[in-house]
Short mmCIF file of C-alpha atoms in Angstrom, two decimals:
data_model
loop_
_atom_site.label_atom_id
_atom_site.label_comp_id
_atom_site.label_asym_id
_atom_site.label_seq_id
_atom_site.Cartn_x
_atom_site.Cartn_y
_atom_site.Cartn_z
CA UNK A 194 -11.05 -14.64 0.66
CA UNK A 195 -12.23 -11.88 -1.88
CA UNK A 196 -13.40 -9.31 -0.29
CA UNK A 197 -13.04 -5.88 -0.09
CA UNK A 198 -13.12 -2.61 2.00
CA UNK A 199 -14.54 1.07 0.65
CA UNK A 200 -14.70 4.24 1.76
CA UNK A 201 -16.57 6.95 0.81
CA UNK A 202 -15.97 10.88 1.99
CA UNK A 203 -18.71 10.67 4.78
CA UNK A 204 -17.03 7.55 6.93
CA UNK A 205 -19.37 5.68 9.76
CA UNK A 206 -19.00 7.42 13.09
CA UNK A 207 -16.96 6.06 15.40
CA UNK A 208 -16.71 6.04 18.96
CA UNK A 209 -12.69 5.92 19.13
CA UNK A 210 -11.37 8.01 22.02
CA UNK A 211 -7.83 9.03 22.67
CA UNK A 212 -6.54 8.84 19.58
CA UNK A 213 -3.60 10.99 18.68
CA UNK A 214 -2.67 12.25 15.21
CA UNK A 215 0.41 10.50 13.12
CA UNK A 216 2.12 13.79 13.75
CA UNK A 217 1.73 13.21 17.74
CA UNK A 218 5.47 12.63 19.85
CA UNK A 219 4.38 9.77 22.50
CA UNK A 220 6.29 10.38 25.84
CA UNK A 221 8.46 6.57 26.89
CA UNK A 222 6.37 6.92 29.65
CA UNK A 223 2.84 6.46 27.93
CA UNK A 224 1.71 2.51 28.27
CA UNK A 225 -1.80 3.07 28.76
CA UNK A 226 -3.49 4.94 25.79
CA UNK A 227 -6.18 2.53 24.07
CA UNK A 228 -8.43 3.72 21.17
CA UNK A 229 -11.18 2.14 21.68
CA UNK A 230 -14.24 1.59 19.17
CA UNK A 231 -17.96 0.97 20.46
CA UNK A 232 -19.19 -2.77 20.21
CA UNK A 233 -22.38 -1.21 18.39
CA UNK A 234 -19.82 -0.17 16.12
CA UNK A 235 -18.48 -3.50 16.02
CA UNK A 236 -21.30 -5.71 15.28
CA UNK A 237 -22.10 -3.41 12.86
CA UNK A 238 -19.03 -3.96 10.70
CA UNK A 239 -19.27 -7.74 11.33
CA UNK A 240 -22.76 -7.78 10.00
CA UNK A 241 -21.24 -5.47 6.82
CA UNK A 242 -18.25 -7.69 6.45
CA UNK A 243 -20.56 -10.82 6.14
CA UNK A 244 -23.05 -8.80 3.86
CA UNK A 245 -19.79 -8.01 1.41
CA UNK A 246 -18.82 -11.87 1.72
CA UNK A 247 -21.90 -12.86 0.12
CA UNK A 248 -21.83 -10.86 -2.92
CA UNK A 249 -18.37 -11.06 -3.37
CA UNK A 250 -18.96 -14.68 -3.31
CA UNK A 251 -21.31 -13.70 -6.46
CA UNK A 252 -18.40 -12.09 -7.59
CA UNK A 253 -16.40 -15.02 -7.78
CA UNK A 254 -18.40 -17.53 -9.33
CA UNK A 255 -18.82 -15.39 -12.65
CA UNK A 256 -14.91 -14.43 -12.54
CA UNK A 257 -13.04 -17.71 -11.72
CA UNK A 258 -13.12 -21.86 -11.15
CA UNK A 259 -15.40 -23.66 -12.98
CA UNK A 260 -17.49 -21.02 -15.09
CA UNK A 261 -13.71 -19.21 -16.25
CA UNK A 262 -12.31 -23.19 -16.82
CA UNK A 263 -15.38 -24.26 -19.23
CA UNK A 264 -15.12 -20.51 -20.92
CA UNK A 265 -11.43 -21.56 -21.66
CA UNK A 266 -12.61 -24.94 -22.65
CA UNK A 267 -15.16 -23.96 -25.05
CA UNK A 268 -12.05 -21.46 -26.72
CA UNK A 269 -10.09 -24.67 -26.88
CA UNK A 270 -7.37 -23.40 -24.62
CA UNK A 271 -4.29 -26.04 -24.15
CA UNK A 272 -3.63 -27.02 -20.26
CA UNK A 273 -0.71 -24.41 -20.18
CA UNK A 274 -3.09 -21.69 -20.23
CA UNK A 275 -5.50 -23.67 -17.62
CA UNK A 276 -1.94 -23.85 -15.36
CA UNK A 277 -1.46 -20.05 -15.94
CA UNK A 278 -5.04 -19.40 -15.01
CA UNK A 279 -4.35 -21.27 -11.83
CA UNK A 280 -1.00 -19.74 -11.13
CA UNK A 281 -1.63 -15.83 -12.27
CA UNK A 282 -3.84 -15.01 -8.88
CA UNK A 283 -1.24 -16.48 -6.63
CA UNK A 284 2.07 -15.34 -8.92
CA UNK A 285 1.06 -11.55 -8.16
CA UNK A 286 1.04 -11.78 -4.39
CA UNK A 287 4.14 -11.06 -5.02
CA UNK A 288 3.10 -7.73 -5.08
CA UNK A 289 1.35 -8.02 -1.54
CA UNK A 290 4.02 -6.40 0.22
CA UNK A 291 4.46 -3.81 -1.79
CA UNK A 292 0.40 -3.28 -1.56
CA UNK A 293 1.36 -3.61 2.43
CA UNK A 294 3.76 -0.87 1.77
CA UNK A 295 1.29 1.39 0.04
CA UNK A 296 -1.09 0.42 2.41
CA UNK A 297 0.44 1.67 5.56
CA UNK A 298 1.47 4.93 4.06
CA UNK A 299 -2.30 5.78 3.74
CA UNK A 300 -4.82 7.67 5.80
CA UNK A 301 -7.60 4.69 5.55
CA UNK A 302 -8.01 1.33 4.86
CA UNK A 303 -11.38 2.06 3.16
CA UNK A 304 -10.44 4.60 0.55
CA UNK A 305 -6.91 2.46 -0.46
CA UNK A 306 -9.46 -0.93 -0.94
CA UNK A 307 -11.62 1.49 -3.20
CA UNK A 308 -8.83 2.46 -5.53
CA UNK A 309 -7.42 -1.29 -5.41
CA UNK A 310 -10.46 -3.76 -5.40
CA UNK A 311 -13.03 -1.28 -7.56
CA UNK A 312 -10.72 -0.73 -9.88
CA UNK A 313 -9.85 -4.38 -10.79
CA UNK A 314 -13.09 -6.00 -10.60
CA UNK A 315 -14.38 -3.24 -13.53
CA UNK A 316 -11.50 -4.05 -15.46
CA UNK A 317 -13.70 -7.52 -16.12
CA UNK A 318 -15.87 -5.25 -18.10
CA UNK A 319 -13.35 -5.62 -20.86
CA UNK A 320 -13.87 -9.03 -21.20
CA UNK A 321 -17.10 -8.32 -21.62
CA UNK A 322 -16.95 -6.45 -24.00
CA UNK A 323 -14.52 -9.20 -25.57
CA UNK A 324 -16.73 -11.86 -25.43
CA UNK A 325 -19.36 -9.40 -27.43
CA UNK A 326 -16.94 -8.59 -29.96
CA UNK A 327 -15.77 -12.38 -30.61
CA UNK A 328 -19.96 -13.28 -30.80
CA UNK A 329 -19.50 -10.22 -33.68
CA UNK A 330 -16.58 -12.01 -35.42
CA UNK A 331 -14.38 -9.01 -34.02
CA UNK A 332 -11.85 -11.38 -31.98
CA UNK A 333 -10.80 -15.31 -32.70
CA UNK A 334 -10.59 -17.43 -29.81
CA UNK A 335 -6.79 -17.25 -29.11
CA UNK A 336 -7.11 -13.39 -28.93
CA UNK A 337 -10.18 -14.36 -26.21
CA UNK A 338 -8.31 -16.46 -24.40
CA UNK A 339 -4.80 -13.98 -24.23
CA UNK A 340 -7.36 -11.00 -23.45
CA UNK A 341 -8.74 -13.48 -20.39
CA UNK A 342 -5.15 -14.16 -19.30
CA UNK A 343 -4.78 -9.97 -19.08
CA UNK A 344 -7.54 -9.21 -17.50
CA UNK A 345 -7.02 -12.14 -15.13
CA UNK A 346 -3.47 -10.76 -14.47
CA UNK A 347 -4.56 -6.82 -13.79
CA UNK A 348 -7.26 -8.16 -11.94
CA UNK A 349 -5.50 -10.09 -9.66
CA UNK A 350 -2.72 -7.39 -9.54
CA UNK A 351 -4.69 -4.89 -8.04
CA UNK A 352 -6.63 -7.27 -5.41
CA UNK A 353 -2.86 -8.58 -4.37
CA UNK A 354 -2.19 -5.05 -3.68
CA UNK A 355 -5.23 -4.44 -1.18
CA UNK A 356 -5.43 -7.68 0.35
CA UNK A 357 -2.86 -7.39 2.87
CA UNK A 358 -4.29 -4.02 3.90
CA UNK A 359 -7.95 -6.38 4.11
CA UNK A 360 -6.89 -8.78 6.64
CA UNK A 361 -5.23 -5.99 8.69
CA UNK A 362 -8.72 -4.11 8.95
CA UNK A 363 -10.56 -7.37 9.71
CA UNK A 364 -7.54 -8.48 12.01
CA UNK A 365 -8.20 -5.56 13.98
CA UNK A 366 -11.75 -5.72 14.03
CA UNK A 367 -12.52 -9.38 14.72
CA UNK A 368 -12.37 -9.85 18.66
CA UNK A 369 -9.65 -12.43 19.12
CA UNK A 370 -11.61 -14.79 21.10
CA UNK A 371 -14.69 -14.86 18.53
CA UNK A 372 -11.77 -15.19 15.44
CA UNK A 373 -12.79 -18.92 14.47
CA UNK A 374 -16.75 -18.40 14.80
CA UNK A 375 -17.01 -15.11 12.89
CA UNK A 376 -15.11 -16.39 10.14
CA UNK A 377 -16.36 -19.69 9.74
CA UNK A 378 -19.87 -17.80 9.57
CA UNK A 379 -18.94 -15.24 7.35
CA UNK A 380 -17.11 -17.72 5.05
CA UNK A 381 -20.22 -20.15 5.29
CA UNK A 382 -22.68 -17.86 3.84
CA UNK A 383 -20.39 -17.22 1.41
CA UNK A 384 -20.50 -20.73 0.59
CA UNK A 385 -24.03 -20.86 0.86
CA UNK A 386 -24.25 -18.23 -1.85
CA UNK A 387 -21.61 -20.47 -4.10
CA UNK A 388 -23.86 -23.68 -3.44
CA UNK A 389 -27.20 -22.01 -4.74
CA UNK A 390 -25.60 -20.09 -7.53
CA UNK A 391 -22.98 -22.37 -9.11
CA UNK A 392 -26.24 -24.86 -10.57
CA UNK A 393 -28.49 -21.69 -11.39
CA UNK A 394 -25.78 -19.91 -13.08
CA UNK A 395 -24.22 -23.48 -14.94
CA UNK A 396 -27.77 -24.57 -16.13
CA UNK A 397 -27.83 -20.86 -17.89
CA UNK A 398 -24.54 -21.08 -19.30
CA UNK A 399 -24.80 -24.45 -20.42
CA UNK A 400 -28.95 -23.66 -22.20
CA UNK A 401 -27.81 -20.23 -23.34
CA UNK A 402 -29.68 -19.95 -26.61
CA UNK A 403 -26.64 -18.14 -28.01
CA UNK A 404 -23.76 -20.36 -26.58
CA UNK A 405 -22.00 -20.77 -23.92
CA UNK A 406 -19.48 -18.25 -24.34
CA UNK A 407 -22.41 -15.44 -25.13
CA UNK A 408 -23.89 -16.77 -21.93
CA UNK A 409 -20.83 -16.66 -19.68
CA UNK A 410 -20.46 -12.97 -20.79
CA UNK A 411 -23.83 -12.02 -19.38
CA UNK A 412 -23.15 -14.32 -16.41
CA UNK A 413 -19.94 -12.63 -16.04
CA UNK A 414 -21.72 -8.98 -16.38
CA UNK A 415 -24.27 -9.69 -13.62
CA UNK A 416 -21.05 -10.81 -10.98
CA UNK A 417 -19.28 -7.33 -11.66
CA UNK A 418 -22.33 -5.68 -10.48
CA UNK A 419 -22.53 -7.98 -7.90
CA UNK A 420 -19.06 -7.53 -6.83
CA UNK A 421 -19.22 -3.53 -7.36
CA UNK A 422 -22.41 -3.78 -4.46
CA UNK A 423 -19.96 -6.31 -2.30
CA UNK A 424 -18.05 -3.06 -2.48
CA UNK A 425 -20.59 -0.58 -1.34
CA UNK A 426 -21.36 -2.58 1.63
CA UNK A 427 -17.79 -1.66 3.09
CA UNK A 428 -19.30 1.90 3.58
CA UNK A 429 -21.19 0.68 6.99
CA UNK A 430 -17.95 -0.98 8.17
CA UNK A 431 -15.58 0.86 10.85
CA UNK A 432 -12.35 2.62 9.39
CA UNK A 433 -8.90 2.20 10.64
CA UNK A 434 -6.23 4.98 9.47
CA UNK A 435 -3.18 2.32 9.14
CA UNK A 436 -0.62 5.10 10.51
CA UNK A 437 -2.82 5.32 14.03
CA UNK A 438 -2.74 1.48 14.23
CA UNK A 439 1.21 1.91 13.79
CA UNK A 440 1.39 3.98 16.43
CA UNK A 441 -0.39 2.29 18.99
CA UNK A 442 1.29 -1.78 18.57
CA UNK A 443 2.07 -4.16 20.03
CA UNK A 444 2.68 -7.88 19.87
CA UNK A 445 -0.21 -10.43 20.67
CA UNK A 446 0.42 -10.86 24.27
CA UNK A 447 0.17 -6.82 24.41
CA UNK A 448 -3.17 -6.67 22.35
CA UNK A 449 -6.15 -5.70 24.80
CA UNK A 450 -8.90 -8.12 25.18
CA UNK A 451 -12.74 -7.46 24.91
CA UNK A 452 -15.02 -9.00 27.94
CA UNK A 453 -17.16 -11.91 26.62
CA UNK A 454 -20.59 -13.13 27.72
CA UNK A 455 -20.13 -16.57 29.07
CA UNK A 456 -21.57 -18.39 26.67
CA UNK A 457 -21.82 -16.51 22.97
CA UNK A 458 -23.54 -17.84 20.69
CA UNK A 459 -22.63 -14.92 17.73
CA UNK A 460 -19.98 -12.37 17.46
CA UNK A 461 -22.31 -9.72 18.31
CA UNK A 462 -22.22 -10.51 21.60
CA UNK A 463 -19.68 -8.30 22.82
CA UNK A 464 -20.83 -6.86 26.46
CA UNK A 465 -17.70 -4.49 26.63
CA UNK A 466 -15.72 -1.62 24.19
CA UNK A 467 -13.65 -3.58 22.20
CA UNK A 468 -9.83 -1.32 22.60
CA UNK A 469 -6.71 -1.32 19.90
CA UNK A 470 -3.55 -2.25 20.83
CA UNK A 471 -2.11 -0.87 23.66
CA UNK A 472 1.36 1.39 23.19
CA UNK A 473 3.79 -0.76 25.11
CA UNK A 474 6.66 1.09 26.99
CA UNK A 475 10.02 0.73 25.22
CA UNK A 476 11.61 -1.92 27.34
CA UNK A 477 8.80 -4.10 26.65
CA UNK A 478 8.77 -4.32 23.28
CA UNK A 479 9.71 -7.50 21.27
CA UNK A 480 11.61 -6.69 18.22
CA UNK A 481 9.10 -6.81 14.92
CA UNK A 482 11.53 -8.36 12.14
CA UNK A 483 10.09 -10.74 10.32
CA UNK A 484 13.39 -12.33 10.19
CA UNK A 485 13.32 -12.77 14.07
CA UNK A 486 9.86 -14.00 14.63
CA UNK A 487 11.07 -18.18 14.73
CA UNK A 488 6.90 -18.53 14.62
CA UNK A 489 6.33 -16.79 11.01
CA UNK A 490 9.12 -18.47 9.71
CA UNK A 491 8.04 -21.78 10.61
CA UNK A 492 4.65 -20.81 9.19
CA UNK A 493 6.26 -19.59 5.76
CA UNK A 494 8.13 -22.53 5.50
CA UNK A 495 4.66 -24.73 5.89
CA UNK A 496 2.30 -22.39 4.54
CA UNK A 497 4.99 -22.47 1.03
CA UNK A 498 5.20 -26.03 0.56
CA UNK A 499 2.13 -26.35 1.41
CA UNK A 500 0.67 -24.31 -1.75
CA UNK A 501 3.26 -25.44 -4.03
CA UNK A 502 1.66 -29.63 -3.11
CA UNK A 503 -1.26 -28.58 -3.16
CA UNK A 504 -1.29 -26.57 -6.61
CA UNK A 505 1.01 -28.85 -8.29
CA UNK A 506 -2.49 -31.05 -9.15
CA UNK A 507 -5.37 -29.02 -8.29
CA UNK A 508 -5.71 -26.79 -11.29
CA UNK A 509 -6.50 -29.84 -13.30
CA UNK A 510 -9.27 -31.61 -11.49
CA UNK A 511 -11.87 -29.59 -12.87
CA UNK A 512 -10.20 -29.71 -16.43
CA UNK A 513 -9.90 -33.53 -16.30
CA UNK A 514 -14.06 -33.45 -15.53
CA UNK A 515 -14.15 -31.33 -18.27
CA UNK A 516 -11.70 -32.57 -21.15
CA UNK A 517 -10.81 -36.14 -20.20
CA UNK A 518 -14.61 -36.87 -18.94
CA UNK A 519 -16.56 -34.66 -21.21
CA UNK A 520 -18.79 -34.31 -18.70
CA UNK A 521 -21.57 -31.05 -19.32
CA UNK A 522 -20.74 -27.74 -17.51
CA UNK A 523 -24.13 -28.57 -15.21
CA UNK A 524 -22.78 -31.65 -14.06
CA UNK A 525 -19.67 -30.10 -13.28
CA UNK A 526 -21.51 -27.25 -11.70
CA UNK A 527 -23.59 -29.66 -9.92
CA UNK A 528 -20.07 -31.45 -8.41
CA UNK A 529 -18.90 -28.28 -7.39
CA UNK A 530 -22.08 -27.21 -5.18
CA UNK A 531 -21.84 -30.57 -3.54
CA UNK A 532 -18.39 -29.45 -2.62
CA UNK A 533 -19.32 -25.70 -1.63
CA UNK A 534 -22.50 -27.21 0.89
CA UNK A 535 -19.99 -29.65 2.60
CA UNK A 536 -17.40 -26.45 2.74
CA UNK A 537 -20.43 -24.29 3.73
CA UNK A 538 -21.86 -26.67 6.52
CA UNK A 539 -18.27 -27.50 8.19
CA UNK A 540 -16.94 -24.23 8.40
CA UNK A 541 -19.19 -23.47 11.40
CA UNK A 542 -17.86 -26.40 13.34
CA UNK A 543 -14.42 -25.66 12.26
CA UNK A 544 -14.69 -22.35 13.44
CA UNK A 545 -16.49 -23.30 17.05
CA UNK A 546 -13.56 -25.93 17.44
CA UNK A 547 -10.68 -23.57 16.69
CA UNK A 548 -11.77 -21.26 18.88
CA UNK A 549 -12.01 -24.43 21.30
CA UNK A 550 -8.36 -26.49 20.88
CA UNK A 551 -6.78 -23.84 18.38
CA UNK A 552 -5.81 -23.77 14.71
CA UNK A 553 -2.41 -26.44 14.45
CA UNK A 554 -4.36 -29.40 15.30
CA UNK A 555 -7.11 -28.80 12.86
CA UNK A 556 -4.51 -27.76 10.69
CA UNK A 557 -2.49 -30.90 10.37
CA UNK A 558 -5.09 -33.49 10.72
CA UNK A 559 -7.47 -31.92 7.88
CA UNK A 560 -3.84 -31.40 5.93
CA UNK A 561 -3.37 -35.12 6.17
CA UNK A 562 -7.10 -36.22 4.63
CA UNK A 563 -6.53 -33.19 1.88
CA UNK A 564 -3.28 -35.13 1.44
CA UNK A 565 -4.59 -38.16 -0.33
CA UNK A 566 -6.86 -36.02 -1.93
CA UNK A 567 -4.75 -36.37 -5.36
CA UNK A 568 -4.79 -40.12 -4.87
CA UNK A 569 -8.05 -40.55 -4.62
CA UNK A 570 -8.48 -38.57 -8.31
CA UNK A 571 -6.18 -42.16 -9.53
CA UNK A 572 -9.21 -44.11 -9.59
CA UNK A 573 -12.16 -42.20 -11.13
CA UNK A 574 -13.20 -42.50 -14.27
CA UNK A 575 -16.74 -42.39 -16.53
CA UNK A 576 -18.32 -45.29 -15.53
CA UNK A 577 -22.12 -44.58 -13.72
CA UNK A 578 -20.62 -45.60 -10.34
CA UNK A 579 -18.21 -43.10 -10.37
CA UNK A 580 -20.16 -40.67 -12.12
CA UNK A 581 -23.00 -40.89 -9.86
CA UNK A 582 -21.87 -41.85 -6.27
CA UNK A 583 -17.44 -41.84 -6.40
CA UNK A 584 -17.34 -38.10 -7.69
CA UNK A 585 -20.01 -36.44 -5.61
CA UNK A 586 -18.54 -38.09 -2.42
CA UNK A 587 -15.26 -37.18 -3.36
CA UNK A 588 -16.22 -33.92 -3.76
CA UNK A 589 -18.21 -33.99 -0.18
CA UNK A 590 -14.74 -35.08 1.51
CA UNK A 591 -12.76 -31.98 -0.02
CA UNK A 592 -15.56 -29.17 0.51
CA UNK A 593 -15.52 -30.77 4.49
CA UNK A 594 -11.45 -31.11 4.69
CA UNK A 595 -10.61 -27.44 2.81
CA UNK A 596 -12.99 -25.67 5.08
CA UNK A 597 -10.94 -25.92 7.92
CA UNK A 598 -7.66 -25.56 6.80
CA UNK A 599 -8.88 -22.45 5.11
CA UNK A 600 -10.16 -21.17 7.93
CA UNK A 601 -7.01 -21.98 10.57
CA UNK A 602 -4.66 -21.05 7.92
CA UNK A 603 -6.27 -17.57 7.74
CA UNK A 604 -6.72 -17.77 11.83
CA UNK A 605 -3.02 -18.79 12.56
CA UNK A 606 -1.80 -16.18 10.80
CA UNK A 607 -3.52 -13.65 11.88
CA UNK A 608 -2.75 -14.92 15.55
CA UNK A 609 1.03 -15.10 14.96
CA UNK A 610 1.45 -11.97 13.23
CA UNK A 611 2.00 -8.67 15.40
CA UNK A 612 0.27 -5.36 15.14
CA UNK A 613 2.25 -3.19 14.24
CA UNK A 614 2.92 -3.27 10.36
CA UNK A 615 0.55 -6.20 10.59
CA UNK A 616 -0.41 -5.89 6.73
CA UNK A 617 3.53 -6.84 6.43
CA UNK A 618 3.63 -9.66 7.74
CA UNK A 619 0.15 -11.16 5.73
CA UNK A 620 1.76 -9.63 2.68
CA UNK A 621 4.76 -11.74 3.05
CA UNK A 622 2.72 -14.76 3.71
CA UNK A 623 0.96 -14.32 0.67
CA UNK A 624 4.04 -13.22 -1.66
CA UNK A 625 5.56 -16.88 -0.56
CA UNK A 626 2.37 -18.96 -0.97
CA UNK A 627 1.85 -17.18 -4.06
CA UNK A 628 5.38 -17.82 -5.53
CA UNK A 629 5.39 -21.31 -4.64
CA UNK A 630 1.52 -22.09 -5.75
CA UNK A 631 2.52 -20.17 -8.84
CA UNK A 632 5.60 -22.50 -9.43
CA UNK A 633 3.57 -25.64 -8.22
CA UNK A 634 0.89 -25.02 -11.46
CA UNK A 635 3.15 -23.96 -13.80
CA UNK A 636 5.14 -27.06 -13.22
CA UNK A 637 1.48 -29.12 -13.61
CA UNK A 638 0.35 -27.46 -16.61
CA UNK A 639 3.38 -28.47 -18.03
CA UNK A 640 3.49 -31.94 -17.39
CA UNK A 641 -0.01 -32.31 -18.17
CA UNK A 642 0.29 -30.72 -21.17
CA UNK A 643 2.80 -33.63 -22.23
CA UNK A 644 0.88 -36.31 -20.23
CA UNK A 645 1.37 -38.78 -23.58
CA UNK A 646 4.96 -38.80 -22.41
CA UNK A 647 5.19 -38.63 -18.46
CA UNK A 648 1.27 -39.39 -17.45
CA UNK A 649 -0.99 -37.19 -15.37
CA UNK A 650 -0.67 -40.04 -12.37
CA UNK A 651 2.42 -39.04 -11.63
CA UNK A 652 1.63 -35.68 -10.90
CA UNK A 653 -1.39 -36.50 -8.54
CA UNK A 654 0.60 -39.41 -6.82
CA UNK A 655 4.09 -36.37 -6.24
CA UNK A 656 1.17 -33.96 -5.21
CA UNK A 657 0.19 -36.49 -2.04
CA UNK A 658 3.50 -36.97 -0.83
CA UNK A 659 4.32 -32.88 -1.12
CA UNK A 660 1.06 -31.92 0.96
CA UNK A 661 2.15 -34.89 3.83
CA UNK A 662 5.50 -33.55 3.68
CA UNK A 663 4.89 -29.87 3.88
CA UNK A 664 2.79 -30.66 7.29
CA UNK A 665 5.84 -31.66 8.73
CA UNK A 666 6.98 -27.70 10.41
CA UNK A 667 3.25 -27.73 12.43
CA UNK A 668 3.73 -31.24 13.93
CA UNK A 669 7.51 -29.99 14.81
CA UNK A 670 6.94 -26.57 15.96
CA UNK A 671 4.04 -27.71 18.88
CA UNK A 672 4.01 -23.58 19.80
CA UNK A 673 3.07 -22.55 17.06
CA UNK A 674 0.13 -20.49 17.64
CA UNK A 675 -2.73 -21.33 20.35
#
């Protein structure tokens, strides 16, 4: 997800009672103290959170995927950069728990996205400003392409460090039982918003009267404004002070559950105060260590191999439709949207079923059909039939698939993961995704970038059996989550 959270010095009025200050010495005795925040406060973040998703989504499609991989193209960047490209935004989640770190040591979750997410979606101004100096005969197109690969890394530095801190805010926002229909709501519209723009904004790139690579740079110009507004809408959402959410923990058979109506059909429809975490009394509580929580490790040991499969071919799908296929950036565009509707339109029953049977299931039999996903890449080529019927259905199957192991991924985590320190926990989840996606499309760029001597094949038929294999902890561990 790539969204964000502001601040600004006038925060949204809350209705949180009983809450003590950082500073505040809780007696053994105290088990019942709940903050509590108003659900009019509540389904007004929601609706704020969605509004953010949406231009973020904007956001996105000027600053990575297919509009970033035909930029690259048309600078005649090798397959090692296009691995790098692919790699970068998951090698600096490394840095997530050190972002969690930062995170939990400040007074607001708004203000520390401000100084995290603001800051490294204006450094894309520089590029920019780049892409009007090379159009001036300032730069060549290797300097472009190592200036892209900086920005690209700051970028992604900075949102690594505030994403943890993200997903803690919405974690303790989202009511648990409306997890799976908020999300796959919020993340359709997104989707919505990727399935309209990706054509509009490809046709313009692609009929740009001064190129492609002037027109990415406006393209490019009008998603940092976008993404600077996905910013601003964080100022309507409800502020938690990390240190208060500390002190009042527990695990998720101690968090305090909202009162549903009996048949919602939004996640506005909360009928009661939706309360924090409860402060369990000491002989209660379940020892935090990430080390000792058997159900995070078996999700880092899935949720790793799982990335490194799955990014060992991926980076290169688009790039073979680009390079192998010469096929035009609107085409390409056009395969994408296709993808981004069937994403779009399944996330809302992916959601509504989670919430139904729980995330695993979903989880391993949409793993299995992403699975021979690589496989499936063997046989197309650049005849019409595959042009006009193999690729656009392909492309239907993976939008469908991803959407809900996106989703439950994000779900199960947040469902395993306790309160306290919570931003710790998704930190450390990222850091190891990111290490071993990282890894995984290094190790593809270079193999494809000798594919004379080894063959691309090999890398999509290696990338099948890793995603099958990596599925194997969630059909052992039958606990594991709800």
């Amino acid at each position: 997800m790539d969204s964000s959270q502001i601040e600004t010095g006038a925060p949204v009025s809350l209705e949180i009672a009983q809450i003590a200050s950082p500073s505040t010495t809780l007696s053994p005795t105290t088990s019942t103290l709940s903050p509590r925040i108003s659900k009019d406060a509540i389904r007004t973040s929601l609706k704020a959170s969605t509004v953010d998703g949406v231009f973020a989504a904007v956001f996105s499609i000027g600053t990575g995927g297919i509009l970033l991989g035909n930029f690259l193209v048309e600078l005649d960047a090798s397959p090692v950069v296009f691995g790098m490209v692919s790699s970068i935004p998951m090698l600096v989640n490394l840095f997530q728990p050190m972002g969690a770190y930062l995170s939990e040591r400040s007074t607001s979750r708004f203000q520390y996205s401000l100084s995290t997410y603001g800051i490294g979606r204006l450094l894309w101004l520089i590029l920019v400003i780049g892409i009007v100096s090379f159009n001036w005969g300032g730069l060549n197109s290797n300097q472009l392409v190592i200036l892209s690969l900086l920005i690209l890394v700051c970028s992604h530095f900075l949102g690594g460090l505030g994403a943890a801190s993200w997903l803690s805010w919405m974690a303790m926002l989202v009511p648990r039982q409306l997890r799976g229909r908020y999300f796959g709501l919020r993340n359709s519209l997104a989707n919505l918003t990727e399935l309209v723009g990706l054509p509009i904004v490809g046709l313009a790139v692609s009929h740009w009267y001064g190129g492609p690579i002037q027109g990415y740079g406006v393209i490019l110009l009008l998603g940092i404004i976008f993404g600077i507004v996905s910013l601003g809408c964080q100022y309507f959402q409800v502020d938690i002070n990390p240190q208060l959410q500390n002190t009042y923990y527990g695990n998720s058979s101690q968090t305090s559950e909202i009162q549903l109506d009996s048949a919602p059909n939004e996640p506005s429809e909360i009928s009661e105060p939706i309360s924090l975490p409860q402060m369990p009394t000491p002989q209660n509580q379940i020892d935090s260590s990430i080390w000792k929580n058997s159900n995070f490790l078996v999700f880092l040991l899935y949720f790793g191999s799982w990335t490194f499969a799955v990014n060992l071919s991926a980076p290169f799908f688009n790039l073979y439709l680009l390079d192998t296929l010469n096929l035009d950036i609107s085409w390409v565009t056009f395969y994408n949207s296709l993808r981004a509707g069937a994403h779009m339109l399944m996330l809302i029953v992916w959601g509504k079923l989670a919430d139904k049977i729980g995330n695993r299931p979903i989880l391993i039999s949409n793993g299995i059909l992403i699975a021979v996903v690589p496989w499936l890449w063997l046989r197309m080529g650049s005849s019409p039939l595959d042009l006009w019927l193999w690729l656009p259905l392909l492309h239907i199957f993976i939008g469908a698939n991803w959407g809900g192991v996106d989703l439950c991924n994000n779900n199960l985590q947040i469902e395993i993961a306790p309160v306290k320190n919570q931003s710790i926990y998704f930190a450390t989840a990222a850091a190891v995704a990111g290490a071993s996606g990282a890894l995984g499309a290094t190790i593809g760029g270079f193999i494809a970038q000798f594919a004379e001597s080894f063959g691309i094949a090999e890398v999509f038929i290696v990338s099948g059996v890793l995603r099958l294999a990596s599925l194997v902890p969630l059909i052992v561990k039958k606990d594991l989550g709800s």
